[in-house]
Tab-separated table of C-alpha atoms and ligand atoms in Angstrom:
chain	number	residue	atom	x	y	z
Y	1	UNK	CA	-23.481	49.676	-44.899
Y	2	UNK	CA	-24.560	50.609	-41.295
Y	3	UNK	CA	-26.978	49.047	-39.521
Y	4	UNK	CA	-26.834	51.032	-36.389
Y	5	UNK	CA	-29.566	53.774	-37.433
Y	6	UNK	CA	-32.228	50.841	-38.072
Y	7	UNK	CA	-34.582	49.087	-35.746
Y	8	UNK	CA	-35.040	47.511	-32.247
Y	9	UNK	CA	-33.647	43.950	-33.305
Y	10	UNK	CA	-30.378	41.964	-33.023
Y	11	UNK	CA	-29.960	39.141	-34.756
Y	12	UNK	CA	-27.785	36.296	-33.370
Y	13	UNK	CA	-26.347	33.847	-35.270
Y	14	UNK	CA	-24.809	30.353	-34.210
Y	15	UNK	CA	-22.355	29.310	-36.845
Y	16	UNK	CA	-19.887	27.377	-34.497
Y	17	UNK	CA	-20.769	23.983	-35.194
Y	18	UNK	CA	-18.585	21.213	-37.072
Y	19	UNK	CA	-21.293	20.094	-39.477
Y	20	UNK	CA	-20.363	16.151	-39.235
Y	21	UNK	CA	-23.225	15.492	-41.181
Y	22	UNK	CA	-22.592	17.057	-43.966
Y	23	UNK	CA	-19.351	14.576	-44.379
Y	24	UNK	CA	-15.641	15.658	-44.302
Y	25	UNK	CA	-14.478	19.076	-44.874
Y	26	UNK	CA	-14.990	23.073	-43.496
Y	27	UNK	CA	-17.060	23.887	-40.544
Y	28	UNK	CA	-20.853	23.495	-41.898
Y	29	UNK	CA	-21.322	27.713	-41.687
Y	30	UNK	CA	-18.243	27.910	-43.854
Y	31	UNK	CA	-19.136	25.473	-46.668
Y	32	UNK	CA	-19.974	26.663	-50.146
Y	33	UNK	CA	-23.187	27.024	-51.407
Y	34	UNK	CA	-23.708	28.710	-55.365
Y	35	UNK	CA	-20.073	30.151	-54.608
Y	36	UNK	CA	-20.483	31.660	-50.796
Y	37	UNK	CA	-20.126	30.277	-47.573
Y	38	UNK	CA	-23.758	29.430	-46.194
Y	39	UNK	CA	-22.868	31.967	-43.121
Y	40	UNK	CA	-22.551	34.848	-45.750
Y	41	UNK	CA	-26.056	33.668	-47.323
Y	42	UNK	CA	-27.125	33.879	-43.931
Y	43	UNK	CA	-26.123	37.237	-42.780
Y	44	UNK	CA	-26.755	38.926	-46.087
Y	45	UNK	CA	-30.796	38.020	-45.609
Y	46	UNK	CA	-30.998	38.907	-41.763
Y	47	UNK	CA	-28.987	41.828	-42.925
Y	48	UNK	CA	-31.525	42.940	-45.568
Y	49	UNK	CA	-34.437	42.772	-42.592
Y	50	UNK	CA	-35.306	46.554	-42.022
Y	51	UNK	CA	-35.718	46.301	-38.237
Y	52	UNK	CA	-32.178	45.019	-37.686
Y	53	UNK	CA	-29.815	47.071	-35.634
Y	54	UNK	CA	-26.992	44.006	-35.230
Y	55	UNK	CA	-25.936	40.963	-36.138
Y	56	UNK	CA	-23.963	38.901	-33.995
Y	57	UNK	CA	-21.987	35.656	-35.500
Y	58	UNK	CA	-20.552	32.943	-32.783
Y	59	UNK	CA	-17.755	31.575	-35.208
Y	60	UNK	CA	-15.299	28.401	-34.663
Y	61	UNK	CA	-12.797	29.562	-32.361
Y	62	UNK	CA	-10.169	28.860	-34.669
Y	63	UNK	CA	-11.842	30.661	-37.335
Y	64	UNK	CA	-13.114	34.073	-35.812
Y	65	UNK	CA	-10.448	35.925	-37.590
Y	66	UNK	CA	-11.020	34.457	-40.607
Y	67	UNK	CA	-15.348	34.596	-40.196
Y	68	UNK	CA	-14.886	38.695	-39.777
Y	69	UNK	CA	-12.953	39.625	-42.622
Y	70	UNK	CA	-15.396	37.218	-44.351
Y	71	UNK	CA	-17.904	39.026	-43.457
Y	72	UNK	CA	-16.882	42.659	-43.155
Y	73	UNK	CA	-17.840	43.319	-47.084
Y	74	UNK	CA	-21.177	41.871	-46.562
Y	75	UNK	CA	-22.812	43.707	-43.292
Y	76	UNK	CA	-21.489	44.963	-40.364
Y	77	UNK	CA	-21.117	42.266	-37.796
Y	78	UNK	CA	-19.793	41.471	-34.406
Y	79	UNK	CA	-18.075	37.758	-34.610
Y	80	UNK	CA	-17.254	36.215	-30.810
Y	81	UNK	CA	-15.545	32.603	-30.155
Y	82	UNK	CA	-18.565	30.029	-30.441
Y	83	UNK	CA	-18.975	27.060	-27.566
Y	84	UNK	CA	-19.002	23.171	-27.594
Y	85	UNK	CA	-22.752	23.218	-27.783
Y	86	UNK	CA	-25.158	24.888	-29.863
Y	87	UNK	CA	-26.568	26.527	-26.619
Y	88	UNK	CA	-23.094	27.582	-25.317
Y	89	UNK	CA	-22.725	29.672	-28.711
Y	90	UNK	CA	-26.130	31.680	-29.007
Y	91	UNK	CA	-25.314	32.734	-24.671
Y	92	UNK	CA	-21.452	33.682	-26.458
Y	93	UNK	CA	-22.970	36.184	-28.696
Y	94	UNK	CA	-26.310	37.163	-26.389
Y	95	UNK	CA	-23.569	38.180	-24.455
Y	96	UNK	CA	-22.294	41.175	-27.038
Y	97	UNK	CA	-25.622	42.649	-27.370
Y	98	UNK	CA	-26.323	45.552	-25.529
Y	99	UNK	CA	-28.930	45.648	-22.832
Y	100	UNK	CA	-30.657	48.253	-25.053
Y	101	UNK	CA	-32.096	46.137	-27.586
Y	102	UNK	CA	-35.535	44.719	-26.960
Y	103	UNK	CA	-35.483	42.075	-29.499
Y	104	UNK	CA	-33.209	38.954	-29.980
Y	105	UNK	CA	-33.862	36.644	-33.074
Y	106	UNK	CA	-31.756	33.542	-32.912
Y	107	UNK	CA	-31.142	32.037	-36.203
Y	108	UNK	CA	-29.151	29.049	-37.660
Y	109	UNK	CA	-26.651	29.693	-39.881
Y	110	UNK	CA	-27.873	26.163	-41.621
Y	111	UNK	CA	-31.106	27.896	-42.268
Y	112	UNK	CA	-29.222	29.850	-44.609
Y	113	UNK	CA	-32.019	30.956	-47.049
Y	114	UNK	CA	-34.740	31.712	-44.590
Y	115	UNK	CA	-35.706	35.050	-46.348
Y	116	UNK	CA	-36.213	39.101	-44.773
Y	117	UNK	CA	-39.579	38.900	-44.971
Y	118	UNK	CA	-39.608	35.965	-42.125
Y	119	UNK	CA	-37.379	37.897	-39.542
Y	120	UNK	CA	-39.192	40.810	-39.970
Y	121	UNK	CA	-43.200	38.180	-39.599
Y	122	UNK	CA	-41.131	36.928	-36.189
Y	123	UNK	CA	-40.230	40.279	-34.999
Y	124	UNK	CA	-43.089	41.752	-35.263
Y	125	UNK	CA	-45.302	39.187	-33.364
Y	126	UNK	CA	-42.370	39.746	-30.725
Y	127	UNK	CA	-42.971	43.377	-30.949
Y	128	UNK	CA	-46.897	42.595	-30.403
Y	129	UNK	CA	-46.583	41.650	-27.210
Y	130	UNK	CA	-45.529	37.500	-27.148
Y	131	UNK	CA	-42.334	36.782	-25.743
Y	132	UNK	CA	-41.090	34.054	-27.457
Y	133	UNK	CA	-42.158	33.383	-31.143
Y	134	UNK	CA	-41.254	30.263	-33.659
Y	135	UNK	CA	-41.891	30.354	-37.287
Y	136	UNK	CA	-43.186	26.289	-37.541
Y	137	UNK	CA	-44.472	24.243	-40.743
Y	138	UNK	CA	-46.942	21.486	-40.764
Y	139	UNK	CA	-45.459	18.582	-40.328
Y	140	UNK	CA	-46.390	16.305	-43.897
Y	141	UNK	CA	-45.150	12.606	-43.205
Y	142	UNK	CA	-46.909	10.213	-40.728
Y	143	UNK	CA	-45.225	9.899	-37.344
Y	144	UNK	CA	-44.686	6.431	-35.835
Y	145	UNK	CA	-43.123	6.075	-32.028
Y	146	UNK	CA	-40.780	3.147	-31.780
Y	147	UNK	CA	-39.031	1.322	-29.404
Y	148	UNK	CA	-35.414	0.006	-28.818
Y	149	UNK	CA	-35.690	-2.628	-31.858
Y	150	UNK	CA	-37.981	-0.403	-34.000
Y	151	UNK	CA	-40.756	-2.451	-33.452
Y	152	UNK	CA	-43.662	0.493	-34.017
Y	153	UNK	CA	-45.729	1.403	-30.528
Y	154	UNK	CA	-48.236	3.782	-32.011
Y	155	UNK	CA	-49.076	6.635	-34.619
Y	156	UNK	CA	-48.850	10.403	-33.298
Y	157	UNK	CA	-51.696	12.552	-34.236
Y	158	UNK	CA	-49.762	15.156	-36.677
Y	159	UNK	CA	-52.298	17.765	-36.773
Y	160	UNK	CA	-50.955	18.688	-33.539
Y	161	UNK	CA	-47.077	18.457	-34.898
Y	162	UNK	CA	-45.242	21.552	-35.878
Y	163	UNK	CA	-41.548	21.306	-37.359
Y	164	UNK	CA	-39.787	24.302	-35.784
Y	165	UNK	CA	-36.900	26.775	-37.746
Y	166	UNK	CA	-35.573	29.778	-37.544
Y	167	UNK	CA	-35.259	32.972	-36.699
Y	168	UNK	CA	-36.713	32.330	-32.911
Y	169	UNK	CA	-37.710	35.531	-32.040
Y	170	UNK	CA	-37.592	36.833	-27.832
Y	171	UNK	CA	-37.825	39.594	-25.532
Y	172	UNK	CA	-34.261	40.230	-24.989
Y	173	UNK	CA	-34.367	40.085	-20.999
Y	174	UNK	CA	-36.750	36.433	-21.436
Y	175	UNK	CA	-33.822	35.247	-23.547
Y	176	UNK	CA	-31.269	35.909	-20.973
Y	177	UNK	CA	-33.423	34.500	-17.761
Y	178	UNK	CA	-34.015	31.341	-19.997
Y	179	UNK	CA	-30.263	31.059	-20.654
Y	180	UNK	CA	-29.029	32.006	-17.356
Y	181	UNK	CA	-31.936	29.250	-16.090
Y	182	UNK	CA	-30.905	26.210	-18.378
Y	183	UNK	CA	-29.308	23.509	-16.606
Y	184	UNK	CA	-29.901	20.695	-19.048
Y	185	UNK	CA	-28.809	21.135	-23.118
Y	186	UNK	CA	-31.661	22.091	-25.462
Y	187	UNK	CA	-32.130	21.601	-28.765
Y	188	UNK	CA	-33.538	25.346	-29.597
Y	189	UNK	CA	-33.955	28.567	-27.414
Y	190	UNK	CA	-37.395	28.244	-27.492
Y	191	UNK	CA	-36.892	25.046	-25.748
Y	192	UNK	CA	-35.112	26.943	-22.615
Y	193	UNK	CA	-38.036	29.310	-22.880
Y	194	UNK	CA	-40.494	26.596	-22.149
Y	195	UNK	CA	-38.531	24.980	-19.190
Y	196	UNK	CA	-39.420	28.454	-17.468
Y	197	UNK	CA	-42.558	27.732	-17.509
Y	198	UNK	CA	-43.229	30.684	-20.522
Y	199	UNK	CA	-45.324	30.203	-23.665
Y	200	UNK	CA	-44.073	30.322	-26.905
Y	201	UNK	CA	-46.259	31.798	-29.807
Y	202	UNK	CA	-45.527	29.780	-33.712
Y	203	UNK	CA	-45.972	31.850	-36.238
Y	204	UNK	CA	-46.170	30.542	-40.563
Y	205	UNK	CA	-42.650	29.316	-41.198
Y	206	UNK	CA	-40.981	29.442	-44.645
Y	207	UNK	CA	-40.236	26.592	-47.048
Y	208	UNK	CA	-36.959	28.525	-47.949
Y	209	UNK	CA	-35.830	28.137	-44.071
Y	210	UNK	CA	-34.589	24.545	-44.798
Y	211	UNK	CA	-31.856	23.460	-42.571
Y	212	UNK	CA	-28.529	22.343	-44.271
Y	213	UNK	CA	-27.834	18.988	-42.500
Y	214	UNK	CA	-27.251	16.614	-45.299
Y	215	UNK	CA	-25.377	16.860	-48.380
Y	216	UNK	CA	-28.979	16.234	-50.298
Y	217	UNK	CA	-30.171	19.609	-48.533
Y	218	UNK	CA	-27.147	21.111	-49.953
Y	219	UNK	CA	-28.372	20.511	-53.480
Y	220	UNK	CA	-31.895	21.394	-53.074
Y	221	UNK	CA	-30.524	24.667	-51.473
Y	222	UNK	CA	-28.883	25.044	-54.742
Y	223	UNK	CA	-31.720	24.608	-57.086
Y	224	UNK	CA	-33.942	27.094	-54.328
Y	225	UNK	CA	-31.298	29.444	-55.440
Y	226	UNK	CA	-32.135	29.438	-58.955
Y	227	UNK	CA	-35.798	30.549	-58.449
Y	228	UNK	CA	-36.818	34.120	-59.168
Y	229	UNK	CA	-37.268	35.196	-55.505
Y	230	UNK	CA	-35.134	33.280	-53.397
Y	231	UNK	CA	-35.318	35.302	-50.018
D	301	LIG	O1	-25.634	20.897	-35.391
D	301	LIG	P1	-26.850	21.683	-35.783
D	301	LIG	O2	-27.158	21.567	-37.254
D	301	LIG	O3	-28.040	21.473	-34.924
D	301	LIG	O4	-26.420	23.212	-35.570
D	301	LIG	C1	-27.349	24.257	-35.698
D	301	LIG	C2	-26.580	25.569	-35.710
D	301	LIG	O5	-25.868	25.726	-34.486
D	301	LIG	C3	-25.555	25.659	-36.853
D	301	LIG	O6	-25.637	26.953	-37.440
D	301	LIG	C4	-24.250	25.421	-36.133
D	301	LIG	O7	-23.132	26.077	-36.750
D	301	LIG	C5	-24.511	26.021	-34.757
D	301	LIG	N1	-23.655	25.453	-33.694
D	301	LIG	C6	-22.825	26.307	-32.951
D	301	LIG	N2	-22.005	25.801	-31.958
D	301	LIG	C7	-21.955	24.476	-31.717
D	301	LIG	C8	-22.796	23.587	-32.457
D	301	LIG	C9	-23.648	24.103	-33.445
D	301	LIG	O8	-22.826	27.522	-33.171
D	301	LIG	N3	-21.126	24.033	-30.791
């Protein structure tokens, strides 16, 4: 398959991390889920998104090797050495996309399942004009703010709360100033976005974008799988 003939998008994926929550064992990308590694779950949806030109994985160091000829059969990807941060591994593989593309999604290869159909709702607000865009849910359980000794100090108004996944969708070049700008670590890229002083646009995120943290998400990614439409 070639994706070189399709759309204004690359996709980047961070799949470097160690995955200590998820208890003893491969690097979280790398662990199975129905069979696969999540990372080839991953790449096979973002893959599947018409508007994709590239995909670029930021592997374990030790495993880039390994991560390519993983992934060779499933899309065409380019795999670069990930960083000790989540942060230090999306600038690895910004860094292998080509100052042509207009588009960067950055997605978690945790959020393994997050289906076509979302990349393509995030690109296309990107496409429309905002320059960074965040697929978000509602958040559903009450909020409390505690202290040191969890004693509770109030109750945050949720209606206001959004829980933020992935793909995060940018102009390439806002990507890259927010990057090259980020002195402190963040948590997502929208995050860096924001410390530039740039807004950030949520779009309707997707139940099947769960991120794979704990083994328990592990086996309700599992029973997602069994579903008729499962991205
Ligand atoms: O640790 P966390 O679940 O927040 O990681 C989110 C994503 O970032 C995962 O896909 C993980 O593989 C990736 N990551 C990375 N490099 C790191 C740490 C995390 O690519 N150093």
């Amino acid at each position: 398959m070639s994706l070189d003939a399709r759309g204004d998008v690359a996709v980047v994926i961070p799949a470097a991390g160690a995955g200590v929550r998820l208890g003893p064992g491969a690097p979280k990308a790398l662990r199975l889920l129905d069979g696969e590694p999540l990372l080839v779950h991953a790449v096979r949806r973002a893959a599947a998104a018409t508007s994709v030109r590239m995909i670029v994985v930021a592997a374990p160091p030790a495993d880039v090797d390994a991560v390519r000829t993983l992934l060779t059969p499933v899309a065409p990807v380019t795999v670069v050495p990930g960083g000790a941060e989540r942060q230090d591994s999306v600038s690895a593989a910004l860094a292998a996309v080509p100052d042509d593309i207009g588009i960067v999604l950055v997605h978690d290869a945790a959020r393994c399942l997050a289906p076509s159909d979302l990349f393509e709702r995030v690109a296309a607000t990107v496409r429309d004009g905002a320059g960074a865009v965040i697929p978000t849910l509602p958040v559903v359980d009450t909020i409390k703010e505690v202290d040191a000794g969890e004693r509770v100090l109030g109750t945050v108004d949720r209606s206001v709360l959004r829980a933020v996944q992935t793909p995060q969708g940018f102009d390439a070049a806002l990507l890259r100033a927010a990057h090259a700008a980020a002195a402190d670590s963040h948590t997502d890229d929208a995050g860096a976005v924001e410390k530039i002083g740039h807004h950030v646009i949520c779009v309707p995120g997707s139940d099947l974008a769960l991120k794979i943290t704990r083994p328990i998400d592990l086996a309700v990614a599992t029973h997602l799988l069994t579903l008729a439409s499962p991205g």
